[in-house]
Short mmCIF file of C-alpha atoms in Angstrom, two decimals:
data_model
loop_
_atom_site.label_atom_id
_atom_site.label_comp_id
_atom_site.label_asym_id
_atom_site.label_seq_id
_atom_site.Cartn_x
_atom_site.Cartn_y
_atom_site.Cartn_z
CA MET A 16 0.00 0.00 0.00
CA SER A 17 1.33 3.41 -0.91
CA SER A 18 1.70 6.25 1.58
CA SER A 19 -0.74 8.31 -0.52
CA GLY A 20 -3.62 6.68 1.32
CA THR A 21 -4.58 4.01 -1.21
CA ARG A 22 -6.61 1.38 0.64
CA VAL A 23 -6.12 -2.36 0.47
CA MET A 24 -9.30 -4.08 1.64
CA VAL A 25 -9.65 -7.55 3.14
CA SER A 26 -12.53 -9.72 4.35
CA GLY A 27 -14.90 -8.67 1.60
CA GLY A 28 -14.02 -5.01 1.95
CA LEU A 29 -14.82 -4.83 5.66
CA LEU A 30 -11.35 -3.95 6.87
CA SER A 31 -8.72 -1.40 5.90
CA LEU A 32 -5.03 -2.30 6.04
CA ASP A 33 -3.90 1.18 7.06
CA SER A 34 -0.76 1.30 9.19
CA THR A 35 -0.25 3.83 11.94
CA GLU A 36 2.01 5.76 9.56
CA ASP A 37 -0.76 5.91 6.95
CA VAL A 38 -3.10 7.34 9.56
CA ARG A 39 -0.49 9.84 10.72
CA GLU A 40 0.24 11.03 7.16
CA ARG A 41 -3.44 11.40 6.27
CA GLY A 42 -4.07 13.35 9.47
CA SER A 43 -1.21 15.74 8.86
CA GLY A 44 -2.73 17.02 5.65
CA VAL A 45 -6.09 18.16 7.01
CA ALA A 46 -7.22 20.91 9.36
CA ARG A 47 -9.60 18.58 11.21
CA GLN A 48 -9.39 14.79 11.32
CA VAL A 49 -12.54 12.81 10.62
CA ALA A 50 -13.15 9.12 11.33
CA VAL A 51 -15.92 7.11 9.69
CA LEU A 52 -17.53 4.22 11.60
CA PRO A 53 -19.78 1.79 9.72
CA VAL A 54 -22.48 0.24 11.91
CA GLY A 55 -24.35 -2.77 10.57
CA SER A 56 -26.23 -5.66 12.12
CA LEU A 57 -26.50 -9.45 12.17
CA GLU A 58 -30.10 -10.19 11.24
CA GLN A 59 -32.22 -12.09 8.77
CA HIS A 60 -32.64 -10.68 5.28
CA GLY A 61 -34.86 -13.29 3.73
CA ALA A 62 -33.61 -16.42 2.05
CA TYR A 63 -31.36 -14.73 -0.54
CA LEU A 64 -29.33 -12.10 1.36
CA PRO A 65 -26.84 -12.84 4.16
CA LEU A 66 -27.30 -12.04 7.84
CA THR A 67 -24.48 -9.52 7.43
CA THR A 68 -26.34 -7.50 4.77
CA ASP A 69 -26.58 -4.29 6.81
CA THR A 70 -22.89 -4.48 7.68
CA LEU A 71 -21.96 -5.05 4.04
CA VAL A 72 -24.11 -2.08 2.99
CA ALA A 73 -22.68 0.22 5.67
CA CYS A 74 -19.15 -0.81 4.73
CA ALA A 75 -19.79 -0.31 1.02
CA ILE A 76 -20.97 3.23 1.72
CA ALA A 77 -18.08 3.94 4.08
CA ARG A 78 -15.56 2.51 1.62
CA GLU A 79 -16.76 4.82 -1.13
CA ILE A 80 -16.62 7.77 1.26
CA ALA A 81 -13.05 6.90 2.25
CA ALA A 82 -12.04 6.73 -1.40
CA ALA A 83 -13.42 10.22 -2.05
CA TYR A 84 -12.63 12.15 1.15
CA PRO A 85 -9.61 12.33 3.51
CA VAL A 86 -11.14 10.34 6.39
CA HIS A 87 -9.98 7.53 8.65
CA LEU A 88 -11.99 4.39 7.85
CA LEU A 89 -12.73 2.34 10.97
CA PRO A 90 -13.70 -1.34 11.05
CA PRO A 91 -17.43 -1.95 11.40
CA VAL A 92 -19.63 -2.60 14.38
CA THR A 93 -21.22 -5.83 13.15
CA ILE A 94 -23.88 -6.59 15.79
CA SER A 95 -26.43 -4.00 16.89
CA CYS A 96 -30.14 -3.62 17.76
CA SER A 97 -32.04 -6.21 15.73
CA HIS A 98 -34.55 -7.30 18.38
CA GLU A 99 -37.49 -7.00 15.98
CA HIS A 100 -35.94 -9.82 13.91
CA ALA A 101 -35.48 -12.24 16.82
CA ASP A 102 -37.99 -14.79 15.47
CA TRP A 103 -35.57 -15.76 12.68
CA PRO A 104 -32.56 -18.00 13.37
CA GLY A 105 -29.15 -16.38 13.04
CA THR A 106 -30.23 -12.96 14.26
CA VAL A 107 -28.10 -11.63 17.13
CA SER A 108 -28.59 -8.36 19.02
CA ILE A 109 -27.02 -6.22 21.68
CA SER A 110 -28.96 -3.72 23.78
CA ALA A 111 -29.35 -0.09 22.80
CA VAL A 112 -27.45 0.79 25.98
CA THR A 113 -24.50 -1.34 24.84
CA LEU A 114 -24.45 0.11 21.32
CA TYR A 115 -24.65 3.61 22.79
CA ALA A 116 -21.68 2.86 25.05
CA VAL A 117 -19.61 1.31 22.26
CA VAL A 118 -19.99 4.32 19.97
CA ARG A 119 -19.36 6.77 22.81
CA ASP A 120 -16.22 4.84 23.83
CA ILE A 121 -14.95 4.82 20.24
CA ALA A 122 -15.50 8.58 19.98
CA ALA A 123 -13.67 9.16 23.27
CA SER A 124 -10.73 6.98 22.20
CA LEU A 125 -10.47 8.80 18.88
CA ARG A 126 -10.46 12.13 20.67
CA ARG A 127 -7.54 11.03 22.86
CA SER A 128 -5.58 10.24 19.70
CA GLY A 129 -6.32 13.62 18.13
CA VAL A 130 -9.39 12.76 16.04
CA ASP A 131 -12.27 14.88 17.35
CA THR A 132 -14.81 14.16 14.61
CA LEU A 133 -16.74 10.91 14.12
CA VAL A 134 -19.27 10.18 11.39
CA VAL A 135 -21.41 7.10 11.99
CA VAL A 136 -22.56 5.38 8.79
CA ASN A 137 -25.63 3.42 9.83
CA GLY A 138 -26.77 0.45 7.79
CA HIS A 139 -29.65 -0.71 10.03
CA GLY A 140 -32.83 1.29 10.50
CA GLY A 141 -33.46 -0.20 13.95
CA ASN A 142 -30.40 1.49 15.45
CA TYR A 143 -32.45 4.40 16.75
CA VAL A 144 -30.04 5.01 19.61
CA LEU A 145 -27.35 6.24 17.22
CA GLY A 146 -29.38 9.41 16.77
CA ASN A 147 -29.23 9.96 20.52
CA VAL A 148 -25.46 9.50 20.59
CA VAL A 149 -25.01 12.15 17.91
CA GLN A 150 -27.61 14.43 19.48
CA GLU A 151 -25.85 14.34 22.85
CA SER A 152 -22.42 15.06 21.36
CA ALA A 153 -23.21 18.75 20.99
CA GLY A 154 -21.06 20.78 23.35
CA THR A 155 -18.94 17.83 24.47
CA GLY A 156 -15.81 18.59 22.43
CA THR A 157 -16.53 15.75 20.00
CA ARG A 158 -18.12 16.49 16.64
CA MET A 159 -20.42 13.74 15.40
CA ALA A 160 -22.77 13.16 12.49
CA LEU A 161 -25.10 10.35 11.47
CA PHE A 162 -25.16 9.38 7.79
CA PRO A 163 -27.14 8.82 5.59
CA ALA A 164 -30.30 10.73 6.47
CA ALA A 165 -33.62 9.80 4.87
CA GLU A 166 -33.22 12.76 2.52
CA ASP A 167 -29.86 11.41 1.36
CA TRP A 168 -31.46 8.05 0.59
CA GLU A 169 -34.32 9.74 -1.26
CA GLU A 170 -31.95 11.70 -3.49
CA ALA A 171 -29.73 8.68 -4.12
CA CYS A 172 -32.78 6.56 -5.00
CA GLU A 173 -33.98 9.16 -7.48
CA ARG A 174 -30.55 9.27 -9.10
CA ALA A 175 -30.40 5.47 -9.31
CA GLY A 176 -33.91 5.04 -10.69
CA VAL A 177 -35.13 3.07 -7.68
CA GLN A 178 -38.87 2.57 -8.15
CA THR A 179 -39.88 1.51 -4.64
CA SER A 180 -40.54 4.15 -1.97
CA LEU A 181 -38.55 4.13 1.25
CA LEU A 182 -41.75 3.23 3.11
CA THR A 183 -42.34 0.14 1.00
CA ASP A 184 -38.68 -0.80 0.58
CA MET A 185 -38.23 -1.59 4.26
CA HIS A 186 -36.14 -4.76 4.38
CA ALA A 187 -34.22 -6.90 1.86
CA GLY A 188 -35.88 -5.00 -0.96
CA GLU A 189 -34.82 -3.11 -4.05
CA ILE A 190 -32.23 -0.89 -2.33
CA GLU A 191 -30.30 -3.44 -0.27
CA THR A 192 -30.40 -6.09 -2.96
CA SER A 193 -29.16 -3.60 -5.56
CA ILE A 194 -26.22 -2.51 -3.43
CA LEU A 195 -25.18 -6.09 -2.79
CA LEU A 196 -25.62 -7.05 -6.46
CA HIS A 197 -23.09 -4.30 -7.22
CA ALA A 198 -20.70 -4.51 -4.27
CA HIS A 199 -20.95 -8.19 -3.31
CA PRO A 200 -22.78 -10.16 -6.02
CA GLU A 201 -21.34 -13.39 -4.67
CA CYS A 202 -23.47 -12.87 -1.53
CA VAL A 203 -26.82 -12.72 -3.34
CA LYS A 204 -28.57 -16.06 -3.77
CA ASP A 205 -31.27 -16.95 -6.27
CA GLY A 206 -34.82 -16.18 -5.25
CA TYR A 207 -34.82 -12.40 -4.87
CA GLU A 208 -36.53 -12.15 -8.25
CA THR A 209 -39.70 -13.78 -6.83
CA SER A 210 -39.69 -12.60 -3.21
CA ASP A 211 -41.60 -9.31 -3.37
CA PHE A 212 -43.83 -8.63 -0.37
CA VAL A 213 -45.43 -5.34 0.65
CA ALA A 214 -46.63 -4.34 4.14
CA ASP A 215 -46.77 -0.55 4.26
CA ASP A 216 -48.82 -0.32 7.48
CA ARG A 217 -46.34 -1.38 10.17
CA ARG A 218 -47.40 0.88 13.01
CA HIS A 219 -47.01 -1.85 15.66
CA LEU A 220 -43.65 -3.14 14.42
CA LEU A 221 -41.70 -2.28 17.57
CA THR A 222 -44.30 -4.00 19.75
CA LEU A 223 -44.92 -7.10 17.65
CA GLY A 224 -41.70 -7.53 15.70
CA MET A 225 -41.20 -8.24 12.01
CA SER A 226 -42.86 -11.67 12.10
CA ALA A 227 -46.24 -9.98 12.59
CA TYR A 228 -45.88 -8.42 9.13
CA THR A 229 -43.90 -10.86 6.99
CA GLU A 230 -43.48 -14.62 6.94
CA SER A 231 -40.45 -14.57 4.66
CA GLY A 232 -38.66 -11.72 6.46
CA VAL A 233 -38.84 -9.57 3.33
CA ILE A 234 -40.72 -6.29 3.07
CA GLY A 235 -40.07 -4.65 -0.28
CA ARG A 236 -39.63 -5.39 -3.97
CA PRO A 237 -36.25 -7.06 -4.51
CA SER A 238 -37.35 -8.16 -7.99
CA MET A 239 -36.68 -4.59 -9.12
CA ALA A 240 -33.06 -4.67 -7.93
CA GLY A 241 -30.08 -4.34 -10.22
CA ALA A 242 -26.32 -3.93 -9.94
CA GLU A 243 -26.33 -0.65 -11.86
CA LYS A 244 -28.85 0.76 -9.41
CA GLY A 245 -26.56 -0.28 -6.58
CA LYS A 246 -23.62 1.48 -8.19
CA GLU A 247 -25.61 4.69 -8.62
CA LEU A 248 -26.99 4.50 -5.08
CA LEU A 249 -23.45 4.43 -3.70
CA ALA A 250 -22.37 7.24 -6.03
CA GLY A 251 -25.29 9.38 -4.91
CA LEU A 252 -24.60 8.79 -1.23
CA THR A 253 -20.90 9.54 -1.71
CA GLU A 254 -21.79 12.84 -3.32
CA ALA A 255 -24.25 13.63 -0.52
CA PHE A 256 -21.53 13.05 2.06
CA GLY A 257 -19.73 16.14 0.79
CA ALA A 258 -22.12 18.41 2.70
CA TYR A 259 -21.50 16.45 5.90
CA PHE A 260 -17.74 16.61 5.44
CA SER A 261 -17.85 20.37 4.91
CA LEU A 262 -20.01 20.79 7.97
CA VAL A 263 -17.98 18.71 10.43
CA THR A 264 -14.66 20.16 9.24
CA SER A 265 -15.79 23.80 9.37
CA GLU A 266 -14.35 26.16 11.97
CA THR A 267 -17.73 26.51 13.65
CA LEU A 268 -20.86 24.40 13.58
CA HIS A 269 -24.06 26.31 12.84
#
């Protein structure tokens, strides 16, 4: 790996092989150092996507960000708050309190090493507590941001020609399947073409869990997925990150 910051990725793109000297050199060239932390999950994604789908998606987004902006790419948090998926085998969760503590500890450790800005790239919609971590960072000496926002997804979907709304495309649908078809096609099994299932009214999801709304674990239209859509989704999100990078590296936050 060259000292210019070119990344060599291992384990399906989940890990960077930066050395401490690579980190030092990258940090010396910027006014404010920014670290990017992908947060995924280990939960069911139907019969055709892996349990690690949310982690793979978060890492794909973070990897594209790290290729376009001078940030430190951290390894992912791979298990998070997937309690609503507990009825399916293979799903593993930690409590919101634990996830909160892990991200806060990572931010504190980064700050001690001179990195005072952390952007959390969230790949799992059930990680509501990440919003609280970022919210509470104001005034603490640590700058934090949570990415992508719903608006970022909306704009990226429009760019990519995604046909399913964010409401309908809730889980293992057009968006996630498209990103994996582009970034990790070897992880997508046959069957997504015939697994569409829609359940737009999910108002009791947190009380009843996913199994009250879907037998297969799928809510969305994966049949509409495509690798080119996945490529454009990542490109759109990478472009959207520019506003976040400008904000967290500015002299003052407004």
